[in-house]
Structure formats: C-alpha cells, structure tokens
C-alpha cells in the first residue's frame, strides 16, 4: 500500500477513515468512518473496491442508519 501514489500530485497516500456523502437513487446518504486512501499533500481521496462495495451494501439496506440528519440544500443558480 505504501507503493501507491496520488494520481494528481504523486503525494504519499495514507489510510484514513473519512465521512463520505453519496447520492443514491435521488436521496443523499452520509457514510461515516469509511476507509479511504487520502493524499498527504493535496487531500484527494481514493476509495478501495472494498469500500465501494461496503457503501453499496449499506445504502441498499443491509445496514440501518446510525442516525438521521436534516440536510440544507442550496441552489447556486438561484443566487441573484
Ligand atoms: Zn495528491
């Protein structure tokens, strides 16, 4: 894993747990503590195939939400 480099800046990648917001079939879900490789230099995140499978499993109903939040949605096109 130490051989993997950032595709943008060639920085070193570090395994971290991150919070990811994801749109799925018209609704937004948030996944906390998702493992991802994060670039130490630019902060770009790379999700492993395992992490992707985990997200799909969770939002397709194989897990129950830890809690429910209300999210404010803004439309930038409506700013005068
Ligand atoms: Zn980078």
XYZ file of N, CA, C and O and ligand atoms in Angstrom:
321
model
N 0.822 -1.203 0.000
C 0.000 0.000 0.000
C 0.862 1.263 0.000
O 0.494 2.293 -0.513
N 2.080 1.153 0.536
C 2.965 2.320 0.565
C 3.470 2.669 -0.830
O 3.985 3.757 -1.049
N 3.312 1.726 -1.786
C 3.757 1.981 -3.155
C 2.761 2.839 -3.921
O 3.093 3.370 -4.967
N 1.528 2.941 -3.415
C 0.520 3.702 -4.137
C 0.741 5.195 -3.954
O 1.034 5.667 -2.852
N 0.601 5.909 -5.056
C 0.811 7.360 -5.053
C -0.421 8.069 -5.575
O -1.170 7.512 -6.371
N -0.574 9.335 -5.172
C -1.670 10.166 -5.657
C -1.556 10.340 -7.177
O -0.480 10.657 -7.679
N -2.679 10.157 -7.861
C -2.671 10.293 -9.321
C -2.580 11.764 -9.747
O -2.242 12.064 -10.877
N -2.864 12.677 -8.833
C -2.841 14.106 -9.178
C -1.463 14.712 -8.898
O -0.881 15.374 -9.745
N -0.943 14.482 -7.689
C 0.292 15.178 -7.308
C 1.431 14.225 -6.938
O 2.490 14.677 -6.531
N 1.191 12.929 -7.062
C 2.200 11.913 -6.724
C 2.535 11.885 -5.233
O 3.560 11.341 -4.827
N 1.693 12.501 -4.426
C 1.912 12.513 -2.979
C 1.699 11.131 -2.371
O 1.154 10.228 -3.000
N 2.123 11.010 -1.115
C 2.000 9.741 -0.410
C 0.565 9.553 0.075
O -0.060 10.490 0.562
N 0.060 8.328 -0.051
C -1.305 8.039 0.390
C -1.291 7.399 1.765
O -0.425 6.591 2.081
N -2.284 7.784 2.568
C -2.379 7.296 3.936
C -3.795 6.767 4.157
O -4.770 7.423 3.795
N -3.909 5.596 4.775
C -5.234 5.032 5.057
C -5.874 5.788 6.216
O -5.296 5.874 7.303
N -7.058 6.353 5.954
C -7.787 7.091 6.987
C -9.246 6.669 6.956
O -9.696 6.043 6.013
N -9.967 7.059 7.997
C -11.418 6.863 7.976
C -12.062 8.224 7.739
O -11.774 9.170 8.459
N -12.905 8.289 6.713
C -13.455 9.570 6.277
C -14.983 9.524 6.284
O -15.590 8.463 6.417
N -15.571 10.712 6.158
C -17.017 10.824 6.009
C -17.314 11.114 4.549
O -16.745 12.028 3.967
N -18.175 10.324 3.953
C -18.478 10.479 2.537
C -19.975 10.705 2.336
O -20.791 9.960 2.874
N -20.305 11.749 1.572
C -21.696 11.988 1.176
C -21.887 11.407 -0.209
O -21.040 11.563 -1.085
N -22.982 10.725 -0.400
C -23.195 9.986 -1.645
C -24.657 10.084 -2.050
O -25.543 9.883 -1.222
N -24.918 10.427 -3.313
C -26.288 10.416 -3.805
C -26.613 9.019 -4.309
O -25.815 8.410 -5.027
N -27.753 8.519 -3.915
C -28.141 7.183 -4.341
C -29.630 7.176 -4.652
O -30.450 7.394 -3.757
N -29.955 6.975 -5.904
C -31.340 6.925 -6.366
C -32.152 8.113 -5.852
O -33.243 7.966 -5.308
N -31.573 9.311 -6.006
C -32.288 10.542 -5.689
C -32.265 10.973 -4.235
O -32.833 11.998 -3.878
N -31.634 10.196 -3.375
C -31.515 10.640 -1.980
C -30.045 10.678 -1.595
O -29.217 9.950 -2.153
N -29.756 11.555 -0.652
C -28.384 11.682 -0.186
C -28.191 10.889 1.098
O -29.040 10.925 1.989
N -27.111 10.179 1.137
C -26.764 9.452 2.359
C -25.340 9.849 2.753
O -24.551 10.277 1.919
N -25.044 9.735 4.025
C -23.718 10.034 4.539
C -23.173 8.778 5.201
O -23.871 8.138 5.991
N -21.967 8.410 4.835
C -21.329 7.241 5.428
C -20.132 7.733 6.240
O -19.225 8.368 5.695
N -20.146 7.453 7.527
C -19.046 7.866 8.392
C -18.066 6.720 8.587
O -18.429 5.548 8.490
N -16.836 7.078 8.863
C -15.782 6.103 9.178
C -15.508 5.127 8.045
O -15.189 3.956 8.274
N -15.643 5.645 6.821
C -15.354 4.810 5.657
C -13.846 4.810 5.403
O -13.227 5.871 5.338
N -13.237 3.631 5.251
C -11.800 3.612 4.971
C -11.512 4.175 3.580
O -12.196 3.839 2.624
N -10.516 5.039 3.481
C -10.112 5.601 2.199
C -8.622 5.903 2.245
O -8.059 6.128 3.316
N -8.010 5.917 1.071
C -6.617 6.351 0.977
C -6.641 7.842 0.683
O -7.233 8.280 -0.301
N -6.010 8.627 1.567
C -6.042 10.079 1.453
C -4.636 10.587 1.161
O -3.668 10.202 1.835
N -4.505 11.470 0.163
C -3.206 12.034 -0.194
C -2.739 12.992 0.899
O -3.480 13.876 1.313
N -1.517 12.815 1.351
C -0.967 13.675 2.399
C -0.727 15.094 1.897
O -0.645 16.031 2.673
N -0.567 15.250 0.584
C -0.266 16.574 0.045
C -1.508 17.356 -0.357
O -1.686 18.494 0.048
N -2.363 16.756 -1.189
C -3.492 17.527 -1.732
C -4.840 17.120 -1.148
O -5.840 17.770 -1.402
N -4.877 16.027 -0.385
C -6.129 15.647 0.264
C -7.074 14.839 -0.604
O -8.175 14.502 -0.178
N -6.681 14.549 -1.834
C -7.530 13.730 -2.705
C -7.782 12.375 -2.048
O -6.888 11.798 -1.430
N -9.011 11.886 -2.200
C -9.375 10.605 -1.598
C -9.512 9.535 -2.668
O -10.043 9.773 -3.742
N -9.061 8.359 -2.323
C -9.224 7.202 -3.203
C -9.900 6.098 -2.406
O -9.431 5.731 -1.334
N -11.020 5.615 -2.959
C -11.758 4.568 -2.271
C -11.371 3.206 -2.834
O -11.285 3.037 -4.049
N -11.154 2.287 -1.953
C -10.801 0.938 -2.378
C -12.055 0.240 -2.901
O -13.175 0.629 -2.561
N -11.902 -0.794 -3.729
C -13.087 -1.553 -4.174
C -13.894 -2.086 -2.991
O -15.126 -2.100 -3.041
N -13.229 -2.488 -1.918
C -13.933 -2.967 -0.727
C -14.803 -1.870 -0.133
O -15.942 -2.114 0.280
N -14.265 -0.652 -0.064
C -15.022 0.470 0.496
C -16.231 0.770 -0.380
O -17.317 1.068 0.116
N -16.054 0.695 -1.689
C -17.176 0.929 -2.604
C -18.266 -0.117 -2.383
O -19.451 0.215 -2.295
N -17.876 -1.377 -2.262
C -18.855 -2.440 -2.023
C -19.587 -2.236 -0.709
O -20.788 -2.487 -0.599
N -18.847 -1.749 0.287
C -19.434 -1.503 1.601
C -20.494 -0.405 1.519
O -21.591 -0.529 2.084
N -20.199 0.670 0.791
C -21.164 1.766 0.621
C -22.435 1.247 -0.043
O -23.551 1.514 0.415
N -22.268 0.485 -1.114
C -23.427 -0.045 -1.835
C -24.259 -0.935 -0.914
O -25.485 -0.819 -0.854
N -23.604 -1.806 -0.157
C -24.320 -2.704 0.753
C -25.091 -1.924 1.805
O -26.252 -2.218 2.093
N -24.450 -0.881 2.359
C -25.095 -0.097 3.413
C -26.328 0.632 2.896
O -27.393 0.590 3.512
N -26.175 1.317 1.742
C -27.294 2.139 1.280
C -28.371 1.328 0.589
O -29.473 1.809 0.384
N -28.076 0.086 0.250
C -29.129 -0.761 -0.309
C -29.915 -1.465 0.788
O -30.758 -2.303 0.512
N -29.623 -1.139 2.043
C -30.470 -1.609 3.117
C -29.907 -2.738 3.947
O -30.601 -3.311 4.769
N -28.628 -3.028 3.776
C -28.032 -4.094 4.576
C -27.515 -3.596 5.918
O -26.971 -4.354 6.708
N -27.671 -2.294 6.129
C -27.341 -1.730 7.432
C -28.442 -0.770 7.805
O -29.197 -0.327 6.954
N -28.574 -0.462 9.095
C -29.563 0.541 9.484
C -28.814 1.816 9.855
O -27.719 1.753 10.425
N -29.377 2.979 9.537
C -28.667 4.244 9.806
C -28.367 4.425 11.284
O -29.184 4.073 12.153
N -27.184 4.956 11.586
C -26.820 5.262 12.964
C -27.705 6.374 13.506
O -28.068 6.394 14.678
N -28.064 7.323 12.632
C -28.981 8.408 12.990
C -29.424 9.065 11.692
O -28.886 8.784 10.635
N -30.409 9.943 11.808
C -30.904 10.662 10.630
C -30.687 12.150 10.839
O -30.987 12.687 11.902
N -30.131 12.810 9.810
C -29.886 14.250 9.866
C -30.752 14.940 8.814
O -31.045 14.367 7.771
N -31.103 16.191 9.066
C -31.756 17.007 8.046
C -30.678 17.806 7.331
O -29.835 18.421 7.969
N -30.692 17.771 6.012
C -29.661 18.446 5.226
C -30.251 19.655 4.516
O -31.319 19.568 3.909
N -29.577 20.812 4.613
C -29.996 22.010 3.885
C -29.425 21.945 2.474
O -28.237 21.707 2.286
N -30.273 22.169 1.498
C -29.850 22.122 0.102
C -29.994 23.521 -0.495
O -31.065 24.125 -0.415
N -28.928 24.035 -1.083
C -28.952 25.355 -1.697
C -28.772 25.218 -3.198
O -28.054 24.347 -3.675
N -29.446 26.120 -3.936
C -29.334 26.130 -5.395
C -28.525 27.340 -5.818
O -28.981 28.483 -5.728
N -27.296 27.136 -6.274
C -26.406 28.232 -6.647
C -26.952 29.013 -7.838
O -26.641 30.200 -8.014
N -27.769 28.377 -8.669
C -28.333 29.050 -9.842
C -29.369 30.091 -9.446
O -29.747 30.938 -10.238
N -29.851 30.028 -8.209
C -30.889 30.968 -7.766
C -30.324 32.206 -7.094
O -31.050 33.088 -6.674
N -28.998 32.272 -6.952
C -28.377 33.450 -6.332
C -28.374 34.583 -7.364
O -27.863 34.425 -8.466
N -28.962 35.695 -6.983
C -29.093 36.815 -7.941
C -27.732 37.447 -8.245
O -26.876 37.489 -7.399
Zn -2.251 14.417 -4.092
